[in-house]
C-alpha cells in the first residue's frame, strides 16, 4: 500500500499521458499528481532535486530533473533510495539492497545533512528500526543523537504520528533495553 511511482515526465507531460484517468493535483508545484486507478489513488511524482531546507523541514523549492539517480540521492535512507522498472529491474545506486539484507538503516550521503534537512527523518530512522527490527548504522545513529534538537522543529501532530509507530513495533522492547544499558551498542549502532 506504500509505493512511490516516479517518472521523468513533468506534470504537464503526465496529464497528457494519463488522459483516461481522473487526476488529482496533490502537489503539482512539487511534481506530484494522483491518478485514480480502479478507485485507488496512485501518487506519481516527477524526478526532482530539492533546494535548501531553511526551515529544517521542507525544501524551499524543487527543480525537476531527468535522471533517476539524482532523484534517489535526495532520499533519506538507502533502503528508501531504490527504484524498480518492470523491464530494467532494480536501480540501487546507494547500497540499499545490501543494507536491506543486513537489516541496516543508513542515510543516503551524510547523515548530519539528511537530519538537518528534515528532523522528521530522525523519527523515521527510529520507526524503521523498531517496526522492521533493523539496526541503525553507527554514523546515522551518532547523527540521530547529535541532532535530536531538530525534533523541536517538527509539529506536535507529526511527532505524535511518527512516535506511535516505533513504540508499537516489534523492535521497541529491544531498543528500550539497549537504552537502559546506557549506550547504543545494541540495536542503535
Short mmCIF file of C-alpha atoms in Angstrom, two decimals:
data_model
loop_
_atom_site.label_atom_id
_atom_site.label_comp_id
_atom_site.label_asym_id
_atom_site.label_seq_id
_atom_site.Cartn_x
_atom_site.Cartn_y
_atom_site.Cartn_z
CA UNK A 1 0.00 0.00 0.00
CA UNK A 2 3.02 2.31 0.21
CA UNK A 3 4.56 2.57 -3.24
CA UNK A 4 6.02 5.68 -4.81
CA UNK A 5 5.72 5.99 -8.57
CA UNK A 6 8.24 8.32 -10.14
CA UNK A 7 8.85 9.48 -13.67
CA UNK A 8 11.00 11.74 -15.81
CA UNK A 9 7.74 13.23 -17.13
CA UNK A 10 6.83 16.68 -15.85
CA UNK A 11 3.27 17.26 -14.58
CA UNK A 12 2.02 18.61 -17.92
CA UNK A 13 3.50 15.55 -19.68
CA UNK A 14 1.86 13.26 -17.11
CA UNK A 15 -1.51 14.91 -17.75
CA UNK A 16 -1.17 14.21 -21.49
CA UNK A 17 -0.10 10.60 -20.91
CA UNK A 18 -2.87 9.88 -18.38
CA UNK A 19 -5.87 11.36 -20.20
CA UNK A 20 -8.01 8.29 -19.45
CA UNK A 21 -7.64 8.63 -15.68
CA UNK A 22 -9.11 11.00 -13.13
CA UNK A 23 -6.17 13.11 -11.90
CA UNK A 24 -5.93 14.99 -8.63
CA UNK A 25 -3.49 17.83 -8.08
CA UNK A 26 -1.86 16.72 -4.85
CA UNK A 27 1.26 18.82 -5.20
CA UNK A 28 1.82 19.76 -8.81
CA UNK A 29 4.32 22.51 -7.93
CA UNK A 30 6.43 19.73 -6.36
CA UNK A 31 5.76 17.45 -9.33
CA UNK A 32 3.08 15.21 -7.79
CA UNK A 33 -0.23 14.21 -9.33
CA UNK A 34 -2.51 11.45 -8.10
CA UNK A 35 -4.15 9.16 -10.64
CA UNK A 36 -7.24 7.26 -9.60
CA UNK A 37 -6.73 3.70 -10.86
CA UNK A 38 -9.61 1.25 -10.25
CA UNK A 39 -10.74 3.52 -7.41
CA UNK A 40 -7.34 3.56 -5.71
CA UNK A 41 -5.10 6.65 -5.58
CA UNK A 42 -1.63 6.28 -7.10
CA UNK A 43 0.74 9.20 -6.50
CA UNK A 44 3.12 9.90 -9.36
CA UNK A 45 6.00 12.32 -8.88
CA UNK A 46 8.45 13.82 -11.33
CA UNK A 47 12.15 13.13 -10.67
CA UNK A 48 13.39 16.13 -8.72
CA UNK A 49 16.20 17.67 -6.76
CA UNK A 50 15.49 19.57 -3.56
CA UNK A 51 16.59 23.11 -2.83
CA UNK A 52 17.81 24.32 0.56
CA UNK A 53 15.85 23.39 3.70
CA UNK A 54 15.94 26.70 5.57
CA UNK A 55 13.07 25.67 7.86
CA UNK A 56 14.73 22.25 8.52
CA UNK A 57 11.53 20.53 7.43
CA UNK A 58 10.61 21.29 3.79
CA UNK A 59 12.73 22.21 0.78
CA UNK A 60 12.43 25.87 -0.19
CA UNK A 61 11.84 24.67 -3.72
CA UNK A 62 12.39 21.77 -6.06
CA UNK A 63 13.72 21.51 -9.56
CA UNK A 64 12.66 18.80 -11.96
CA UNK A 65 15.44 16.58 -13.24
CA UNK A 66 15.52 13.88 -15.91
CA UNK A 67 17.78 11.45 -14.06
CA UNK A 68 16.66 8.80 -11.59
CA UNK A 69 19.99 8.79 -9.71
CA UNK A 70 19.66 12.50 -8.86
CA UNK A 71 16.11 11.92 -7.61
CA UNK A 72 17.13 8.97 -5.43
CA UNK A 73 20.12 10.89 -3.99
CA UNK A 74 17.74 13.21 -2.12
CA UNK A 75 16.08 10.33 -0.24
CA UNK A 76 16.59 9.77 3.48
CA UNK A 77 17.80 6.17 3.78
CA UNK A 78 19.46 3.73 1.40
CA UNK A 79 16.57 1.27 1.78
CA UNK A 80 14.25 4.05 0.52
CA UNK A 81 16.54 5.06 -2.33
CA UNK A 82 15.89 2.26 -4.77
CA UNK A 83 13.62 2.07 -7.77
CA UNK A 84 12.29 -0.79 -9.83
CA UNK A 85 11.48 -0.72 -13.52
CA UNK A 86 9.41 -3.63 -14.89
CA UNK A 87 11.92 -4.25 -17.70
CA UNK A 88 15.23 -2.91 -16.38
CA UNK A 89 14.92 -4.24 -12.82
CA UNK A 90 16.16 -2.56 -9.65
CA UNK A 91 18.16 0.66 -9.68
CA UNK A 92 20.23 0.84 -6.50
CA UNK A 93 22.97 3.47 -6.52
CA UNK A 94 23.49 3.71 -2.74
CA UNK A 95 23.66 0.13 -1.43
CA UNK A 96 20.03 -0.18 -0.39
CA UNK A 97 19.73 -3.87 -1.28
CA UNK A 98 22.80 -4.72 0.79
CA UNK A 99 21.50 -2.69 3.74
CA UNK A 100 18.08 -4.31 3.38
CA UNK A 101 19.64 -7.79 3.53
CA UNK A 102 21.75 -6.72 6.53
CA UNK A 103 18.77 -5.16 8.32
CA UNK A 104 20.51 -1.79 8.47
CA UNK A 105 19.21 1.79 8.41
CA UNK A 106 21.82 4.07 6.82
CA UNK A 107 21.40 7.61 5.50
CA UNK A 108 21.98 8.38 1.84
CA UNK A 109 25.06 10.61 1.85
CA UNK A 110 25.97 12.44 5.05
CA UNK A 111 23.67 11.63 7.99
CA UNK A 112 24.13 15.09 9.54
CA UNK A 113 23.00 16.71 6.29
CA UNK A 114 19.93 14.47 5.95
CA UNK A 115 18.78 15.15 9.53
CA UNK A 116 19.48 18.87 9.27
CA UNK A 117 17.33 19.00 6.15
CA UNK A 118 14.37 17.41 7.90
CA UNK A 119 14.22 16.47 11.58
CA UNK A 120 11.31 14.10 10.90
CA UNK A 121 13.88 11.75 9.35
CA UNK A 122 15.24 11.11 12.86
CA UNK A 123 11.88 9.70 13.91
CA UNK A 124 11.64 7.74 10.67
CA UNK A 125 15.00 6.09 11.44
CA UNK A 126 13.76 5.09 14.88
CA UNK A 127 10.45 3.87 13.46
CA UNK A 128 12.13 1.72 10.80
CA UNK A 129 14.46 0.28 13.42
CA UNK A 130 11.57 -0.55 15.74
CA UNK A 131 8.98 -1.72 13.26
CA UNK A 132 11.34 -3.63 10.97
CA UNK A 133 13.77 -4.78 13.66
CA UNK A 134 16.65 -3.14 11.77
CA UNK A 135 19.70 -1.69 13.49
CA UNK A 136 20.85 1.84 12.81
CA UNK A 137 24.30 2.21 11.24
CA UNK A 138 26.89 3.88 13.53
CA UNK A 139 27.24 7.23 11.69
CA UNK A 140 23.48 7.50 11.29
CA UNK A 141 22.98 6.65 14.99
CA UNK A 142 25.54 9.29 16.05
CA UNK A 143 23.70 11.90 13.96
CA UNK A 144 20.34 10.86 15.47
CA UNK A 145 21.73 11.60 18.94
CA UNK A 146 23.68 14.73 17.98
CA UNK A 147 20.79 16.34 16.11
CA UNK A 148 17.89 15.32 18.37
CA UNK A 149 17.23 19.04 18.93
CA UNK A 150 15.87 19.17 15.38
CA UNK A 151 12.82 17.30 16.66
CA UNK A 152 11.61 20.59 18.16
CA UNK A 153 11.12 21.92 14.63
CA UNK A 154 8.52 19.27 13.81
CA UNK A 155 4.85 19.92 14.52
CA UNK A 156 3.39 18.14 17.53
CA UNK A 157 0.96 16.27 15.26
CA UNK A 158 3.77 14.87 13.08
CA UNK A 159 5.83 13.90 16.15
CA UNK A 160 2.85 12.09 17.68
CA UNK A 161 2.09 10.27 14.43
CA UNK A 162 5.67 9.07 14.00
CA UNK A 163 6.19 8.22 17.69
CA UNK A 164 3.21 5.89 17.90
CA UNK A 165 4.62 3.62 15.18
CA UNK A 166 8.03 2.81 16.75
CA UNK A 167 6.51 2.38 20.20
CA UNK A 168 4.32 -0.40 18.82
CA UNK A 169 7.00 -2.08 16.68
CA UNK A 170 8.48 -5.50 17.36
CA UNK A 171 11.91 -3.96 17.99
CA UNK A 172 10.71 -1.42 20.59
CA UNK A 173 11.49 -3.59 23.63
CA UNK A 174 14.96 -4.42 22.28
CA UNK A 175 15.74 -0.71 21.69
CA UNK A 176 14.48 0.21 25.18
CA UNK A 177 16.68 -2.48 26.75
CA UNK A 178 19.69 -1.09 24.89
CA UNK A 179 18.92 2.42 26.11
CA UNK A 180 18.62 1.18 29.72
CA UNK A 181 22.07 -0.40 29.41
CA UNK A 182 23.37 3.10 28.77
CA UNK A 183 24.50 3.08 25.22
CA UNK A 184 23.88 2.50 21.62
CA UNK A 185 25.86 -0.72 21.40
CA UNK A 186 22.72 -2.76 20.74
CA UNK A 187 20.22 -2.04 18.01
CA UNK A 188 21.14 1.62 17.53
CA UNK A 189 24.67 1.13 16.28
#
